[in-house]
């Protein structure tokens, strides 16, 4: 070879890597992590075909694609999710990571190698993994009023999601539930926008961390925008019939705080606002959310919500995308979506500017997550799932979520040494029940093999090994003499519209169980497991103490920590607690607001009411075939049979003229019995007022005027 060619060859061989670098720099700026996110977004957008852009805007469920994953490559699918009921039989952490990585591998075989983003509902810990740490549902976290703790719980959740490689969590739910008939009441923090703002932002902070690039940080998704908790009669996915000022006052502030916290995505809601479905509302999704509030992340529609906009899917897509939906949670019909979108773009019914805006929003988050550099699961994180450290934080969340509603002197805390404790109830030893919905499956389940955790009974036995703790779900004990009887009852798991209900009375079998156990003449401590306040007037009189434990999750020993007084109760109600179904909806600030227990109520000390302080009225009930009224107080009372007393009883708002004889109830010196000459019926509205008279507690404190109080029939 002559000198010239040799020279050329050498020079060229030097130039090639340089050229390659320049070319790489020039050719694929979007693959250069040193380039700014905006540069990378603009660069890749320029390179994308319409098909690739449309692909980025769709999200399919893994069950729709797992048998033909190459369609991820073929249709440039930008996102995969596993919906609540998308069964994934082997739900170990490593298998979830295998599924994630499999899906991702097909996305990386596309021409531009744009990674997909995988979303999941991890709404009280990573509730999809067997053995994950499960926290109290948001209603309980709302009662903690502890934003730092809520952030910590979300941080742990982010770590236990990251172990699977999944990058996106459809949380926080910042619904502001205004009607506890709603089956999703427990997914919200409580009935005020303040809780949605403060605790929603805390959860976003915990999930997203300081920079999304951190391998354990997860893209958050504030949901469901907007007004999901305000539907008439609490109907899930119903119609929120409110003037805009109320939407803006109650349901919007959570999103303002979420945007301030740089939430990466927001999920549009199924519900309508005054008849207009939010998923198709340009006003709410673009004019308000994006333009007025400046949201720069992306908006994802809810599960098949676009299909429900109208009768024609192509029209639905046109409406939803032009309204401001950036990513469509299909979750199955990706061919229909693909073909319809191609036509809509060709027919210019969706402007390319809208497509480019949506794709840019999605890609920006993928670049910020570092997905192009680290698209696969970091297996080293697996060991963190369900760790003792994580469970300890969840246990603290349980403790701080409990609300002590009632406590008669001496009923709590439970003694440990040498105590005999009877435990009864369907929810005392049932991990599934205490976790509620969104637990391994969409609707949750029953039993202790549902995942790894500690039931309330197990927690009690661990906390007091020297106590004799006997359990009978039905409350049947050969020897009923004990220091205490603890009854754990409540709601069975439900999710979404399965939990919509017009009957929130504590189930009759639970009421009968509590009455039965009360007859054993031990102090009765009732622990309620529920996704909302329940109508409990029927048990008030038979309970010496009542704790609202909500849906505590996997760490039931947080309940025993408080029962035994190792920790004091600190929880404050995040929902108003109604006396009856007729009072619902009832929210703080309502006119004539008179719930059984107010928003923000909670007894935060175990101290018995000090001696010689006035006894407090706790509950009343009509007994003795309608001729007796029992009044129970928080401490023992002196015999009143010789006392001159002045009580007034009304029947249907009219005072009744009857002689009233008073006495102490046999076997229960905290209860005064009013014996009447007139018979009252269960149909009557009955109240009692105590004006004056020589009625004292046994430690000599005068009973003060109280009432009128409702008499429970
Ligand atoms: C459900 C819920 C939503 C959830 C989504 C994906 O229908 O409305 O909260 O994130 O589908 O499972």
XYZ file of C-alpha atoms and ligand atoms in Angstrom:
725
model
C 0.000 0.000 0.000
C 1.513 3.396 -0.999
C 2.484 5.984 1.607
C -0.590 8.130 0.922
C -3.020 5.354 1.666
C -1.029 4.338 4.736
C -1.120 7.923 6.004
C -4.830 8.223 5.272
C -5.538 4.927 7.031
C -3.629 6.021 10.146
C -5.233 9.440 10.253
C -8.662 7.930 9.720
C -8.090 5.349 12.409
C -7.400 8.293 14.769
C -10.395 10.210 13.556
C -12.901 7.364 13.842
C -13.283 7.283 17.630
C -13.344 11.084 17.689
C -15.883 11.093 14.919
C -17.774 8.408 16.686
C -17.790 10.522 19.801
C -18.934 13.568 17.924
C -21.456 11.486 16.074
C -22.596 9.978 19.378
C -22.702 13.419 20.855
C -24.545 14.667 17.791
C -26.395 11.506 16.813
C -27.775 10.512 20.207
C -27.758 13.443 22.585
C -30.742 11.943 24.353
C -28.582 8.989 25.358
C -26.000 11.264 26.902
C -26.669 11.531 30.663
C -24.537 14.655 30.747
C -26.968 16.514 28.523
C -29.749 18.443 30.266
C -33.167 16.813 30.568
C -34.650 19.379 28.220
C -31.931 18.764 25.647
C -32.522 15.023 25.878
C -36.293 15.401 25.592
C -36.037 17.695 22.576
C -33.462 15.490 20.924
C -35.413 12.260 21.257
C -38.680 13.959 20.315
C -37.134 15.093 17.063
C -36.167 11.542 16.263
C -39.505 9.937 17.091
C -42.039 8.865 14.486
C -45.774 9.386 15.090
C -46.089 5.677 15.863
C -43.378 5.915 18.511
C -44.987 8.976 20.071
C -48.409 7.385 20.202
C -46.838 4.289 21.751
C -45.313 6.341 24.563
C -48.785 7.569 25.556
C -50.277 4.171 26.256
C -50.161 2.021 29.379
C -51.140 -1.647 29.285
C -51.714 -4.081 32.112
C -49.128 -6.838 32.368
C -51.828 -9.478 31.955
C -52.640 -8.007 28.534
C -49.120 -8.286 27.219
C -47.315 -11.040 29.134
C -48.224 -13.673 26.527
C -47.097 -11.520 23.614
C -44.460 -9.199 25.097
C -42.965 -8.522 21.677
C -45.952 -6.236 21.103
C -44.240 -3.871 23.550
C -41.525 -3.511 20.924
C -43.879 -3.583 17.964
C -46.198 -0.853 19.276
C -43.565 1.130 21.177
C -45.559 0.751 24.413
C -44.368 3.367 26.913
C -45.775 1.995 30.145
C -46.961 -1.197 31.824
C -48.915 -1.503 35.062
C -50.116 -4.293 37.303
C -53.639 -3.399 38.351
C -55.069 -4.338 41.715
C -56.431 -7.624 40.509
C -53.832 -8.462 37.909
C -53.011 -11.713 39.517
C -49.328 -12.427 39.699
C -49.212 -15.796 41.286
C -45.677 -15.937 42.543
C -45.669 -12.530 44.197
C -42.194 -12.703 45.710
C -39.983 -9.665 45.318
C -37.630 -11.427 42.938
C -40.447 -12.588 40.722
C -41.913 -9.115 40.516
C -38.430 -7.954 39.492
C -38.305 -10.700 36.868
C -41.646 -9.533 35.433
C -40.509 -5.910 35.402
C -37.215 -6.747 33.740
C -38.894 -8.947 31.142
C -41.262 -6.166 30.113
C -38.391 -3.668 30.103
C -36.223 -5.850 27.904
C -38.820 -5.636 25.107
C -39.055 -1.860 25.381
C -35.295 -1.617 25.001
C -35.504 -3.505 21.725
C -37.340 -0.600 20.080
C -35.466 1.519 17.554
C -34.805 4.356 20.001
C -34.499 2.075 23.047
C -36.847 4.219 25.133
C -37.383 2.359 28.442
C -40.891 1.810 29.721
C -42.124 3.066 33.082
C -43.867 0.456 35.222
C -46.670 1.540 37.578
C -48.334 -0.168 40.540
C -50.695 0.526 43.444
C -48.542 0.452 46.556
C -50.960 2.372 48.761
C -50.018 1.165 52.245
C -46.565 -0.224 51.663
C -45.811 -2.342 48.625
C -48.987 -4.327 49.193
C -48.365 -6.438 46.067
C -45.364 -8.306 47.422
C -45.764 -11.233 49.805
C -43.842 -10.298 52.935
C -43.690 -6.560 52.360
C -44.127 -4.132 55.230
C -47.766 -3.050 55.270
C -48.618 0.283 56.879
C -51.953 1.546 58.184
C -54.148 2.797 55.367
C -54.261 6.575 54.946
C -57.259 7.095 57.267
C -55.080 5.842 60.120
C -52.067 7.874 58.998
C -54.393 10.872 58.984
C -55.096 10.299 62.685
C -51.361 10.421 63.485
C -51.168 14.044 62.265
C -47.452 13.189 61.966
C -46.123 14.335 58.585
C -42.553 13.262 59.358
C -43.709 9.735 60.166
C -45.888 9.591 57.045
C -42.861 10.643 55.003
C -40.768 7.926 56.637
C -43.408 5.311 55.837
C -43.457 6.456 52.224
C -39.654 6.293 52.049
C -39.779 2.673 53.197
C -42.531 1.980 50.682
C -40.327 3.462 47.952
C -37.486 1.155 48.949
C -39.763 -1.881 48.948
C -41.127 -0.939 45.522
C -37.651 -0.271 44.096
C -36.612 -3.808 45.007
C -38.900 -4.981 42.213
C -37.519 -2.522 39.649
C -40.930 -0.828 39.435
C -40.463 2.941 39.131
C -43.962 4.452 39.616
C -46.473 4.293 42.473
C -50.115 5.300 42.047
C -49.984 7.113 45.367
C -50.725 9.250 47.350
C -54.472 9.164 47.196
C -55.255 12.720 48.296
C -58.992 12.341 48.093
C -60.863 14.383 50.701
C -63.688 11.979 51.588
C -66.783 13.951 52.593
C -69.231 11.058 52.895
C -68.130 7.940 54.751
C -70.576 5.829 52.737
C -67.799 5.897 50.087
C -65.926 2.607 49.800
C -62.621 4.483 49.340
C -62.972 6.543 52.529
C -59.963 4.808 54.056
C -57.717 5.733 51.121
C -57.967 9.411 52.016
C -56.217 10.960 55.017
C -59.446 12.517 56.277
C -62.277 14.955 55.678
C -60.265 18.162 55.515
C -58.131 19.607 52.759
C -55.450 20.332 55.364
C -54.766 16.619 55.852
C -54.628 16.061 52.093
C -52.188 18.942 51.715
C -49.835 18.175 54.574
C -49.811 14.383 54.524
C -50.144 14.091 50.752
C -47.039 16.244 50.354
C -45.259 14.150 52.996
C -46.041 10.942 51.124
C -44.795 12.455 47.842
C -41.610 13.578 49.553
C -41.033 10.098 50.939
C -41.669 8.407 47.607
C -39.773 10.792 45.308
C -36.982 11.820 47.674
C -34.769 14.754 46.789
C -33.898 13.577 43.281
C -35.727 11.020 41.200
C -32.332 9.765 40.016
C -31.732 8.046 43.378
C -32.276 4.321 42.626
C -34.741 3.937 45.492
C -36.836 6.940 44.550
C -40.190 6.344 42.954
C -42.356 8.558 40.780
C -45.434 9.499 42.810
C -48.926 9.943 41.429
C -51.386 12.182 43.261
C -54.911 10.882 42.730
C -57.721 11.090 41.764
C -57.939 14.527 40.243
C -60.371 16.079 41.206
C -63.285 15.809 43.623
C -63.317 12.008 43.947
C -64.192 12.263 47.652
C -67.079 14.632 47.149
C -69.596 12.599 45.163
C -73.256 12.687 46.096
C -74.045 9.936 48.634
C -70.394 8.880 48.493
C -71.003 6.841 45.360
C -67.673 5.650 43.953
C -66.976 7.184 40.532
C -70.175 9.212 40.976
C -71.086 12.829 40.437
C -69.668 15.591 42.607
C -72.418 18.162 42.633
C -70.752 21.197 44.146
C -70.239 24.797 43.135
C -66.742 25.409 41.866
C -65.849 27.376 44.998
C -66.334 24.205 47.079
C -64.240 22.122 44.681
C -61.515 24.734 44.958
C -61.776 25.002 48.729
C -61.965 21.321 49.628
C -60.681 19.162 46.771
C -58.070 21.258 44.960
C -55.647 22.328 47.742
C -54.128 18.854 48.025
C -53.029 19.138 44.390
C -51.570 22.598 44.907
C -49.364 21.161 47.662
C -48.570 18.097 45.561
C -47.450 20.291 42.651
C -45.411 22.371 45.072
C -43.775 19.088 46.097
C -42.983 18.403 42.415
C -45.259 15.391 42.136
C -44.291 13.669 38.892
C -47.711 12.464 37.805
C -51.379 12.976 38.574
C -54.190 10.524 37.912
C -57.428 11.872 36.481
C -60.526 10.714 38.289
C -63.504 8.633 37.175
C -65.963 10.950 38.859
C -67.855 13.775 37.242
C -68.131 17.334 38.445
C -71.661 18.590 37.992
C -72.191 16.037 35.250
C -68.916 16.519 33.349
C -66.499 13.580 33.559
C -63.153 14.897 34.758
C -61.256 12.512 32.442
C -62.681 14.457 29.488
C -62.629 17.919 31.025
C -60.270 20.359 29.330
C -61.213 22.940 31.919
C -60.029 20.879 34.904
C -57.142 18.967 33.279
C -55.598 21.741 31.192
C -56.985 25.167 32.084
C -56.826 24.578 35.850
C -54.310 21.784 36.494
C -51.691 22.567 33.856
C -52.140 26.244 33.059
C -53.433 27.777 36.293
C -51.620 25.506 38.775
C -48.570 24.977 36.543
C -48.429 21.188 36.761
C -45.519 20.095 34.528
C -45.627 16.350 35.092
C -47.922 14.052 33.167
C -51.577 13.163 33.626
C -52.549 9.506 33.444
C -56.166 8.410 33.069
C -57.605 5.838 35.452
C -58.261 2.182 34.601
C -60.369 2.197 31.437
C -61.828 5.579 32.361
C -61.388 6.956 28.825
C -63.663 4.216 27.466
C -66.463 5.463 29.725
C -66.555 8.984 28.271
C -68.963 8.138 25.485
C -70.142 5.452 23.067
C -67.332 5.611 20.535
C -63.784 4.780 21.607
C -62.132 6.934 18.953
C -64.240 9.920 20.017
C -63.399 9.138 23.635
C -59.683 9.229 22.887
C -60.015 12.472 20.956
C -61.855 14.055 23.866
C -59.530 12.760 26.581
C -56.226 13.591 24.878
C -57.381 17.043 23.799
C -58.652 17.618 27.356
C -55.172 17.003 28.729
C -54.717 13.281 29.345
C -51.076 12.530 28.524
C -51.020 8.771 29.143
C -53.978 6.435 28.737
C -54.306 3.570 31.244
C -55.959 1.441 28.584
C -55.367 -1.203 30.146
C -56.051 -3.945 27.542
C -57.169 -2.724 24.085
C -53.832 -1.477 22.753
C -54.551 -2.329 19.100
C -57.800 -0.342 19.177
C -55.945 2.503 20.847
C -53.092 2.407 18.356
C -55.294 2.387 15.263
C -57.657 5.044 16.611
C -54.813 7.364 17.566
C -53.112 6.981 14.174
C -56.379 8.004 12.508
C -56.972 10.901 14.895
C -53.506 12.289 14.167
C -53.846 11.777 10.417
C -57.264 13.461 10.481
C -55.699 16.246 12.578
C -58.374 15.761 15.250
C -55.548 15.677 17.756
C -52.927 18.300 16.909
C -49.315 17.149 16.806
C -48.547 19.870 19.344
C -50.757 18.062 21.883
C -49.048 14.744 21.145
C -45.602 16.333 21.480
C -46.603 18.008 24.754
C -47.864 14.707 26.211
C -44.807 12.739 25.056
C -42.437 15.416 26.333
C -44.063 15.310 29.767
C -43.737 11.530 29.934
C -40.157 11.450 28.638
C -39.071 14.201 31.006
C -39.983 11.977 33.951
C -38.247 8.975 32.408
C -35.049 10.996 32.019
C -35.352 12.412 35.544
C -35.775 8.868 36.885
C -32.525 7.886 35.179
C -34.415 5.137 33.396
C -32.260 5.383 30.273
C -29.187 4.627 32.375
C -30.701 2.130 34.855
C -33.745 0.440 33.361
C -33.572 -2.771 35.404
C -34.195 -3.827 39.005
C -31.385 -3.503 41.539
C -31.500 -6.954 43.128
C -29.444 -5.779 46.099
C -32.570 -4.054 47.439
C -34.487 -7.314 47.883
C -33.136 -7.886 51.365
C -34.786 -4.657 52.565
C -38.321 -5.890 51.901
C -40.148 -6.540 55.173
C -37.003 -5.906 57.251
C -37.317 -5.574 61.055
C -36.313 -1.907 60.763
C -39.116 -1.260 58.283
C -41.636 -3.126 60.412
C -40.646 -1.106 63.472
C -41.640 2.104 61.685
C -44.911 0.536 60.566
C -45.556 -0.471 64.183
C -45.019 3.128 65.260
C -47.513 4.233 62.586
C -50.048 1.796 64.034
C -49.545 3.082 67.569
C -49.926 6.711 66.534
C -52.956 6.002 64.358
C -55.085 4.560 67.180
C -57.804 6.834 68.542
C -59.021 6.203 72.094
C -62.692 7.145 71.941
C -63.823 6.107 75.406
C -62.224 4.976 78.633
C -63.871 4.220 81.928
C -61.566 4.402 84.942
C -59.514 1.257 85.383
C -60.322 -0.200 81.963
C -56.997 0.723 80.319
C -54.094 0.176 80.134
C -54.276 -3.591 80.555
C -52.150 -4.977 83.352
C -49.545 -7.533 82.230
C -48.260 -9.440 85.227
C -50.557 -12.198 86.268
C -53.513 -10.723 84.432
C -56.135 -12.925 82.860
C -57.401 -11.481 79.639
C -60.206 -12.851 77.492
C -59.905 -11.979 73.799
C -62.828 -12.374 71.390
C -63.943 -11.220 67.980
C -63.535 -11.930 64.286
C -60.745 -9.407 63.833
C -58.504 -10.296 66.796
C -56.468 -12.937 64.993
C -56.934 -12.198 61.306
C -54.078 -10.557 59.398
C -56.164 -10.151 56.260
C -58.921 -8.315 58.101
C -56.526 -5.924 59.809
C -54.846 -5.079 56.482
C -58.050 -4.325 54.597
C -58.267 -3.792 50.849
C -55.323 -3.483 48.420
C -53.541 -6.335 50.175
C -51.931 -8.881 47.841
C -55.163 -8.783 45.852
C -57.366 -5.861 44.941
C -60.116 -6.625 47.473
C -57.810 -7.983 50.165
C -58.663 -11.157 52.021
C -58.958 -13.110 55.246
C -56.615 -15.251 57.300
C -53.053 -15.192 58.557
C -51.362 -16.706 55.537
C -52.224 -13.749 53.342
C -48.758 -12.289 54.017
C -46.179 -11.930 56.790
C -47.199 -9.939 59.858
C -48.456 -9.931 63.446
C -52.111 -10.112 64.383
C -53.494 -8.108 67.289
C -53.793 -11.262 69.392
C -50.234 -12.323 68.555
C -49.066 -8.848 69.510
C -50.863 -9.097 72.861
C -49.289 -12.458 73.627
C -45.814 -11.162 72.677
C -46.295 -8.036 74.805
C -47.491 -9.905 77.909
C -46.042 -13.408 77.971
C -46.715 -13.612 81.710
C -50.393 -12.852 81.307
C -52.971 -15.573 80.708
C -54.551 -14.562 77.410
C -57.396 -16.840 76.250
C -58.894 -16.406 72.787
C -62.293 -17.421 71.526
C -63.516 -15.762 68.321
C -67.094 -16.327 69.480
C -66.456 -15.245 73.064
C -67.121 -18.694 74.574
C -64.957 -19.377 77.629
C -65.400 -22.052 80.256
C -64.156 -19.685 82.933
C -65.370 -16.138 82.274
C -63.749 -14.605 85.371
C -60.971 -12.366 84.128
C -59.340 -8.995 84.624
C -60.375 -7.774 81.173
C -62.260 -8.787 78.070
C -60.914 -7.441 74.758
C -63.258 -7.674 71.756
C -61.832 -6.946 68.275
C -64.498 -6.526 65.593
C -65.271 -4.397 62.548
C -65.492 -4.363 58.771
C -64.278 -7.056 56.406
C -61.927 -5.933 53.600
C -63.269 -4.091 50.588
C -61.913 -1.818 47.860
C -63.462 0.886 45.692
C -67.172 0.541 44.949
C -67.319 -2.814 46.740
C -67.159 -0.792 49.908
C -69.890 1.723 49.090
C -72.497 1.237 51.816
C -75.700 2.726 53.171
C -75.471 0.698 56.355
C -72.482 1.487 58.530
C -73.935 0.007 61.702
C -71.503 -2.231 63.508
C -72.706 -5.693 62.406
C -75.288 -7.257 64.723
C -73.107 -10.287 65.482
C -70.428 -7.930 66.790
C -72.987 -6.027 68.912
C -74.314 -9.293 70.366
C -70.787 -10.515 71.075
C -69.946 -7.357 73.012
C -73.166 -7.593 75.032
C -72.460 -11.257 75.736
C -68.920 -10.529 76.904
C -70.123 -7.640 79.035
C -72.177 -10.138 81.006
C -68.943 -11.729 82.177
C -68.648 -8.622 84.358
C -65.096 -7.783 83.355
C -64.130 -4.401 81.887
C -64.818 -4.691 78.145
C -62.327 -3.049 75.774
C -63.572 -2.848 72.186
C -61.075 -2.457 69.320
C -62.698 -1.447 66.011
C -61.094 -2.437 62.686
C -62.666 -0.370 59.913
C -62.063 1.885 56.936
C -64.317 4.585 58.415
C -66.289 5.510 61.533
C -69.120 3.006 62.215
C -72.450 3.506 63.948
C -71.687 2.201 67.442
C -74.342 3.671 69.736
C -75.628 0.164 70.486
C -72.335 -0.900 72.082
C -71.467 2.299 73.921
C -73.175 1.119 77.050
C -71.478 -2.265 77.026
C -67.966 -0.988 76.446
C -65.710 0.327 79.156
C -63.211 1.471 76.543
C -63.295 1.836 72.762
C -60.290 2.191 70.432
C -60.602 2.987 66.728
C -57.713 1.072 65.087
C -58.766 1.634 61.427
C -56.863 -0.750 59.070
C -53.498 -1.096 60.825
C -51.716 -3.307 58.293
C -49.154 -6.031 59.044
C -47.875 -4.806 62.415
C -50.729 -5.614 64.795
C -48.388 -5.358 67.765
C -48.733 -1.600 67.443
C -52.232 -2.110 68.883
C -50.992 -4.139 71.861
C -48.309 -1.508 72.530
C -51.129 0.883 73.380
C -53.480 -1.641 75.003
C -50.803 -2.455 77.596
C -49.803 1.172 78.049
C -46.270 0.769 76.692
C -47.272 3.776 74.623
C -50.010 6.315 75.237
C -52.697 6.872 72.627
C -52.042 10.013 70.550
C -54.384 9.620 67.575
C -56.986 12.270 66.750
C -59.999 11.587 64.546
C -59.487 12.453 60.877
C -63.195 11.912 60.223
C -66.194 13.133 62.208
C -67.828 10.170 63.956
C -71.604 10.206 63.355
C -74.235 9.081 65.875
C -76.449 7.603 63.161
C -76.722 7.002 59.417
C -79.084 9.956 59.239
C -76.249 12.284 60.191
C -74.075 11.260 57.211
C -72.550 13.207 55.504
C -71.227 15.090 58.513
C -68.049 17.143 58.422
C -66.425 19.670 60.688
C -67.768 23.113 59.926
C -71.266 21.885 59.112
C -74.199 23.782 60.573
C -75.660 22.003 63.649
C -72.535 19.859 63.829
C -73.225 17.299 66.570
C -71.436 14.001 65.866
C -70.869 11.317 68.467
C -67.174 12.251 68.416
C -65.841 15.350 66.677
C -63.158 15.629 64.015
C -59.901 15.993 65.976
C -61.236 14.139 69.048
C -59.125 11.566 70.856
C -58.331 10.737 74.495
C -54.569 11.055 74.735
C -53.913 9.859 78.244
C -54.560 6.693 80.188
C -54.802 8.585 83.426
C -58.056 7.853 85.208
C -60.044 10.961 85.857
C -58.407 12.352 89.018
C -60.157 11.744 92.332
C -62.723 14.280 93.380
C -63.155 15.561 89.863
C -66.674 15.550 88.533
C -67.710 12.264 86.962
C -68.190 12.359 83.193
C -71.294 10.988 81.528
C -70.365 8.349 78.953
C -73.491 6.634 77.626
C -77.118 5.796 78.220
C -79.547 3.106 77.172
C -83.236 2.268 77.488
C -83.788 -1.068 79.273
C -86.257 -2.808 81.531
C -88.956 -3.075 78.894
C -88.863 0.650 78.363
C -89.225 1.603 82.026
C -85.553 2.026 82.896
C -82.855 4.340 81.622
C -79.264 3.532 82.479
C -76.660 6.325 82.649
C -73.007 5.239 82.699
C -70.159 7.434 83.959
C -66.398 7.189 83.731
C -65.950 6.377 87.423
C -67.760 4.623 90.281
C -70.755 6.522 91.709
C -72.292 6.721 95.169
C -75.646 5.114 95.753
C -78.357 7.646 94.877
C -81.437 5.844 96.126
C -81.922 8.398 98.884
C -80.716 11.364 96.845
C -82.994 14.236 95.782
C -82.314 14.536 92.089
C -83.726 16.538 89.222
C -83.620 14.785 85.865
C -85.756 15.754 82.897
C -86.652 13.166 80.306
C -88.090 14.134 76.912
C -89.983 11.835 74.597
C -90.090 13.079 71.020
C -89.005 16.520 72.250
C -91.770 16.702 74.902
C -90.835 16.457 78.622
C -92.593 13.497 80.224
C -94.288 13.741 83.588
C -93.185 10.700 85.520
C -91.740 9.979 88.893
C -88.085 9.033 88.571
C -86.450 6.815 91.150
C -82.648 6.482 90.957
C -80.334 3.720 92.123
C -76.957 2.175 91.350
C -76.973 -0.740 88.892
C -76.149 -4.040 90.613
C -72.628 -5.262 89.640
C -71.812 -1.979 87.926
C -71.246 0.986 90.205
C -70.466 3.267 87.279
C -74.097 3.115 86.177
C -77.102 4.925 87.640
C -80.527 3.501 86.832
C -83.568 5.782 86.396
C -86.754 3.840 87.149
C -89.808 5.326 85.427
C -93.528 4.889 85.906
C -94.105 5.561 82.196
C -93.089 3.015 79.574
C -91.063 4.394 76.666
C -90.703 2.657 73.323
C -87.820 2.030 70.979
C -89.556 4.209 68.416
C -89.391 7.258 70.699
C -86.649 9.880 70.475
C -85.589 10.061 74.139
C -83.206 12.454 75.877
C -82.117 12.913 79.472
C -80.915 16.083 81.152
C -79.495 16.220 84.679
C -80.105 19.608 86.229
C -79.130 19.175 89.866
C -79.325 16.860 92.807
C -77.194 15.044 95.285
C -75.409 12.751 92.869
C -71.733 12.083 93.525
C -68.940 9.825 92.438
C -67.715 7.437 95.110
C -64.694 9.696 95.670
C -67.054 12.499 96.608
C -67.177 14.674 93.495
C -70.486 16.267 92.620
C -72.083 15.350 89.302
C -72.416 18.538 87.233
C -75.361 19.446 85.035
C -75.245 17.638 81.722
C -77.433 16.962 78.713
C -79.678 16.667 76.958
C -78.082 13.394 75.923
C -79.637 10.903 73.526
C -80.841 7.680 75.093
C -79.901 4.724 72.906
C -82.684 2.187 72.396
C -58.244 1.626 39.968
C -58.243 2.841 40.875
C -56.934 3.581 40.916
C -55.793 2.634 40.635
C -55.952 2.113 39.217
C -54.859 1.120 38.848
O -59.483 1.509 39.332
O -59.269 3.789 40.666
O -56.832 4.181 42.209
O -54.556 3.323 40.766
O -57.222 1.515 39.007
O -54.985 -0.045 39.614
